[in-house]
Short mmCIF file of C-alpha atoms in Angstrom, two decimals:
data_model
loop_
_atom_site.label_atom_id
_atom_site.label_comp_id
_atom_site.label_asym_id
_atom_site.label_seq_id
_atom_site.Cartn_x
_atom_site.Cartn_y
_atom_site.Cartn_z
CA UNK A 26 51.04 -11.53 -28.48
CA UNK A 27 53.82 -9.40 -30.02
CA UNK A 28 54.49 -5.84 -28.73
CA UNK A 29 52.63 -4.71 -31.85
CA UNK A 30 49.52 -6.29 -31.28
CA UNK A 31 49.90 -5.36 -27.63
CA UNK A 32 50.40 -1.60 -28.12
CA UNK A 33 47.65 -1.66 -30.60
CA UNK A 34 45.40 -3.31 -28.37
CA UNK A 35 46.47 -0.35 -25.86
CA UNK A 36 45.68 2.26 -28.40
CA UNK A 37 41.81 0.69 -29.20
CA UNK A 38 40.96 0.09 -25.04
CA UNK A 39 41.62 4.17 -24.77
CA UNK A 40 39.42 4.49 -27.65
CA UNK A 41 37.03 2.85 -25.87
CA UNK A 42 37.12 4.15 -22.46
CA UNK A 43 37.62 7.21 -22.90
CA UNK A 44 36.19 8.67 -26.68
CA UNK A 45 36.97 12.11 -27.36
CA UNK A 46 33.96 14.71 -28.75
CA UNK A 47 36.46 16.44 -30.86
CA UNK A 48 37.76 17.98 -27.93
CA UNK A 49 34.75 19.26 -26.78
CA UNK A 50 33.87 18.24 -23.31
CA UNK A 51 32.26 15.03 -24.60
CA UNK A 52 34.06 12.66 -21.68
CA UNK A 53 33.47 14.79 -18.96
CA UNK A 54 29.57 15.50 -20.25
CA UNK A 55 29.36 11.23 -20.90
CA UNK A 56 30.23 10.77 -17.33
CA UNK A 57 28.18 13.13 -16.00
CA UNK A 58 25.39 11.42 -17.80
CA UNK A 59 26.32 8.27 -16.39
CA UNK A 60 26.23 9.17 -12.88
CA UNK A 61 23.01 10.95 -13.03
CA UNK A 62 21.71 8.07 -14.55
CA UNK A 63 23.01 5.52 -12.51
CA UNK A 64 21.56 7.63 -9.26
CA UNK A 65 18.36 8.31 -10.70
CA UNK A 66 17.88 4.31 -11.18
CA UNK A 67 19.50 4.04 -7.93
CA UNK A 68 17.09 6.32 -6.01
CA UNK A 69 13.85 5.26 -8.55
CA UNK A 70 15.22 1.24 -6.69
CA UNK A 71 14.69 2.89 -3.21
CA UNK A 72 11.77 4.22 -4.09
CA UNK A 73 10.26 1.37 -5.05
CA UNK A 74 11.63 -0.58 -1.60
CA UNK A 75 10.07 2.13 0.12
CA UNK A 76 6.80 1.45 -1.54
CA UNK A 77 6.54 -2.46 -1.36
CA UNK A 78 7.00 -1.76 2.22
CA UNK A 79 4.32 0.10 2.75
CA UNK A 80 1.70 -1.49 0.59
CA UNK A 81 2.82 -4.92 2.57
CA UNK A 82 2.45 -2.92 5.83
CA UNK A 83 -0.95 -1.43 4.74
CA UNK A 84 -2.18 -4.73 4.04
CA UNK A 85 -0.81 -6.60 6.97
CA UNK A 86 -2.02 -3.95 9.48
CA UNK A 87 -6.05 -4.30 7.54
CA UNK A 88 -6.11 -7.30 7.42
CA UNK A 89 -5.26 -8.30 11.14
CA UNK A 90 -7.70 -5.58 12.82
CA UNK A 91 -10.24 -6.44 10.47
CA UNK A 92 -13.38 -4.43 9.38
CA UNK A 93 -14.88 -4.97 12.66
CA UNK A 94 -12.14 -3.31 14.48
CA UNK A 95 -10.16 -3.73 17.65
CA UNK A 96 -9.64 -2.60 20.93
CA UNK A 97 -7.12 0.07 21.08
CA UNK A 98 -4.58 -2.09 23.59
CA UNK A 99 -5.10 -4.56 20.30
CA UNK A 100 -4.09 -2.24 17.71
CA UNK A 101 -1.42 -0.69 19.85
CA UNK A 102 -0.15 -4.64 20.10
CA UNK A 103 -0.42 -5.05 16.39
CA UNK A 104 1.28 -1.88 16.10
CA UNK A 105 4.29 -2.09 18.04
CA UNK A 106 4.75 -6.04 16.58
CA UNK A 107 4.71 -5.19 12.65
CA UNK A 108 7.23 -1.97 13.43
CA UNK A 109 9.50 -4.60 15.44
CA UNK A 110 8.83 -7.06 12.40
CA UNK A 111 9.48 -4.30 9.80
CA UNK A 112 12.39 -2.90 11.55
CA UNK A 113 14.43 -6.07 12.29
CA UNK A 114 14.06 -7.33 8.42
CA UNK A 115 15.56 -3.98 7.36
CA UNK A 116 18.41 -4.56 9.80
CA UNK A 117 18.77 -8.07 7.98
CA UNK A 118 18.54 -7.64 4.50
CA UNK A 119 19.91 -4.20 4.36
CA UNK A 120 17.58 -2.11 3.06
CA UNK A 121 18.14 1.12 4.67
CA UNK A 122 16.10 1.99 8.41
CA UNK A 123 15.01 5.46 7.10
CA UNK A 124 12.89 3.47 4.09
CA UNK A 125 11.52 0.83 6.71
CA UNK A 126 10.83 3.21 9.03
CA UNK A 127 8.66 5.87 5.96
CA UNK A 128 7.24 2.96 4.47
CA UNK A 129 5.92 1.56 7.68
CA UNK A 130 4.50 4.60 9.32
CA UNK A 131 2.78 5.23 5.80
CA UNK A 132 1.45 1.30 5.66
CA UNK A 133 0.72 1.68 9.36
CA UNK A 134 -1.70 4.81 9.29
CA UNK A 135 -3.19 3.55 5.61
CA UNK A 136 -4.03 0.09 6.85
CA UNK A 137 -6.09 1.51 9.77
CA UNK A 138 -7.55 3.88 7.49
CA UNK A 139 -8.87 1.17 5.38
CA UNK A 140 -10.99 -0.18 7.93
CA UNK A 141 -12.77 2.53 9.15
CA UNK A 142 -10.07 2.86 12.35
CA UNK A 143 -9.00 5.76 14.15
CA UNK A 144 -5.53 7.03 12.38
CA UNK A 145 -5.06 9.86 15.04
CA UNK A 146 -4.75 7.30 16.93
CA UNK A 147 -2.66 4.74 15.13
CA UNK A 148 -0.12 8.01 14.37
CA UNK A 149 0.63 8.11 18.25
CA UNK A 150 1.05 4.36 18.28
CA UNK A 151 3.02 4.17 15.35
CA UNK A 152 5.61 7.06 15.95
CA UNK A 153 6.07 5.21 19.80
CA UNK A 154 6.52 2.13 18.28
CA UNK A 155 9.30 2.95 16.05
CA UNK A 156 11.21 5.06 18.46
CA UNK A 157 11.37 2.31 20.75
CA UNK A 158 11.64 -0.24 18.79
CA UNK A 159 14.39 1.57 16.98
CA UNK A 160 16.39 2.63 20.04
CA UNK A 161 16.49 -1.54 20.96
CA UNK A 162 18.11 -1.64 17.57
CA UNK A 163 20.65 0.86 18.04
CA UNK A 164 19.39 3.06 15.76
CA UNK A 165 19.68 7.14 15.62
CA UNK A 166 16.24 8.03 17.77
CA UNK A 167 16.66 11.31 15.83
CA UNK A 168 16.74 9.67 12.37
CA UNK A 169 13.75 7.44 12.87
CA UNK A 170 11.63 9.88 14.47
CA UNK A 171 12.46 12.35 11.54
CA UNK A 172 11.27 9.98 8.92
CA UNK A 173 8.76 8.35 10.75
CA UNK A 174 6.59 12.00 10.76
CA UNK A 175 7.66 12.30 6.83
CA UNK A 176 5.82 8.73 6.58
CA UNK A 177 2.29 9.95 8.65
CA UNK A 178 2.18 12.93 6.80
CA UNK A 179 2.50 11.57 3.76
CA UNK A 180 0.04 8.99 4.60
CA UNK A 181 -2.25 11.95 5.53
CA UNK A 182 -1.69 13.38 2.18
CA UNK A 183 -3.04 10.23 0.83
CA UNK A 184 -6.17 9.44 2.76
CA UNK A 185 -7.19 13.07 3.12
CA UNK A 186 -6.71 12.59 6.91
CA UNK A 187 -5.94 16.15 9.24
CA UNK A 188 -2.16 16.44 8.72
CA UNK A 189 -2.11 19.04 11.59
CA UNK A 190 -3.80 16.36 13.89
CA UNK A 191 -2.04 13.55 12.81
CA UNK A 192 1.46 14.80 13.14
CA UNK A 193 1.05 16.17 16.67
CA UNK A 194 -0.02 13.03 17.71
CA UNK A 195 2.51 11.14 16.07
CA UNK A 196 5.28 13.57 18.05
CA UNK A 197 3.48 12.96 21.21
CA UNK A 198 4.42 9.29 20.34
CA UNK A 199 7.58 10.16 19.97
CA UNK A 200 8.38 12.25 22.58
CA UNK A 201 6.92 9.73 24.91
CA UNK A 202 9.08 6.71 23.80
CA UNK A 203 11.94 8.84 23.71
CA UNK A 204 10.98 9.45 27.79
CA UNK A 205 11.45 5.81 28.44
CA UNK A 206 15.00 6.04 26.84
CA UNK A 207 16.26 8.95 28.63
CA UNK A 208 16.69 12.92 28.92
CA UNK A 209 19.03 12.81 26.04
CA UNK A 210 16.73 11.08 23.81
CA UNK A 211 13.90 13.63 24.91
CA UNK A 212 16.41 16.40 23.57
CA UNK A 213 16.98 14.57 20.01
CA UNK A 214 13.66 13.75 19.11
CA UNK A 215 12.40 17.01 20.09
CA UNK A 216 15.34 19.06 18.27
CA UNK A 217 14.85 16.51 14.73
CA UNK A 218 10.73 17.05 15.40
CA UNK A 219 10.99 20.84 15.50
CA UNK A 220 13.24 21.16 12.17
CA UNK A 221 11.11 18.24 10.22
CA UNK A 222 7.50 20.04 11.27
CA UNK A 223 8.78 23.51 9.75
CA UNK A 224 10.58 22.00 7.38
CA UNK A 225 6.50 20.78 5.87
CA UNK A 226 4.59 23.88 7.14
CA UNK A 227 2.79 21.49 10.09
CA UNK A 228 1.86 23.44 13.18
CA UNK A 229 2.98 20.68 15.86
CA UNK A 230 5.00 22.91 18.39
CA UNK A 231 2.84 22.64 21.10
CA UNK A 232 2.59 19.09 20.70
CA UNK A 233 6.96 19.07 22.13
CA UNK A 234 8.26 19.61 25.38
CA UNK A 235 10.29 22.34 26.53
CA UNK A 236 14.20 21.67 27.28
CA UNK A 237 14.66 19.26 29.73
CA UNK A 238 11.09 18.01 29.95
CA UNK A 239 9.96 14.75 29.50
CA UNK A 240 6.77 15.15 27.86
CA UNK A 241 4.81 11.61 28.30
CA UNK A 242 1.66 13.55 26.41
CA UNK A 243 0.16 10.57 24.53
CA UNK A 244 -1.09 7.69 26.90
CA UNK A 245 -3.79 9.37 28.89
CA UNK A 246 -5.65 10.52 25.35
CA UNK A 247 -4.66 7.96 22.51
CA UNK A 248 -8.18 6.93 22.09
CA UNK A 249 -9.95 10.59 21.58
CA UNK A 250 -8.92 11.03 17.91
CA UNK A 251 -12.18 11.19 15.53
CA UNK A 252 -12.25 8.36 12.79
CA UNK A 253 -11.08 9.28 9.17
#
């Protein structure tokens, strides 16, 4: 290649790259296209991970307890094995915990829904499950608690199930596992809890402990929730 061709191959690659509106803003207005674009497909990807997830969860969690029910030490079982399941493929693939952990509690509360089964009750299982199964992962307590109450109360949304109900069970859940881990745990969950329930309008307060308390609400109860 002469230095002819070469600077006129120079010249064309700028062309290229980098057109020119006349002046006008046109690069800076193509590249902001191009990143909103590129996040919007981005975010529409995790979206749709978020999604499979729980339609795979939903499925998983009808199919196992069945029409005909189970015991509640069964579905708290099946419960705490699909989060642990759920949870540890996210960690190996790479998907992101805070989708797992939405799409789960969603799939979770709309599988038991399906079959007749008590989804107060599966809300305080699922929320305990996560936390402690997260916390064995090394994940942020905070962080999985946080989106684990975005993914009940969506699935509430869903299946017309009491939000109010379900959520302050779920944080009873929550604040329970987070006893088993430790005062400082108590303190996160709690502080995450308070911002995410005002953060949707859900009246939950009285469902979290005071500072320093430990809060283990949720065992003596979990079966008393009314079937949706």
């Amino acid at each position: 290649m002469t230095a002819k061709d070469s600077k006129t191959e120079s010249k064309t690659a700028r062309a290229t790259v980098a057109p020119r509106a006349g002046g006008d803003g046109g690069v800076a207005e193509h590249a902001g296209r191009a990143v909103q674009q590129g996040i919007a497909d981005s975010l529409g990807a995790l979206g749709t991970v978020e999604t499979q997830i729980a339609a795979l969860v939903r499925r998983t969690i009808a199919d196992t307890i069945g029409t005909g029910g189970v015991a509640a030490a069964e579905l708290t079982t099946v419960i705490e094995h699909v989060a642990r399941g759920a949870l540890a493929a996210s960690e190996q693939v790479g998907t992101g915990m805070a989708l797992s952990v939405r799409g789960v509690a969603k799939g979770i509360v709309a599988g038991v829904h399906d079959v007749g089964g008590d989804v107060v009750v599966a809300g305080f299982d699922t929320m305990r499950a996560l936390v402690r199964v997260g916390a064995t992962l090394g994940a942020d307590v905070g962080m999985v608690a946080r989106h684990a109450l975005a993914g009940l109360l969506e699935a509430a949304g869903d299946i017309g199930a009491d939000a109010g109900r379900l959520g302050k069970r779920g944080v009873e859940g929550a604040i329970e596992a987070a006893g088993e881990i430790g005062n400082m745990a108590v303190n996160t969950v709690r502080d995450v809890l308070v911002g995410a329930a005002a953060s949707v309008g859900q009246t939950i307060g009285a469902a979290l402990p005071q500072e320093g308390a430990h809060g283990a609400h949720g065992g003596q109860d979990s079966g008393k929730g009314r079937h949706h």
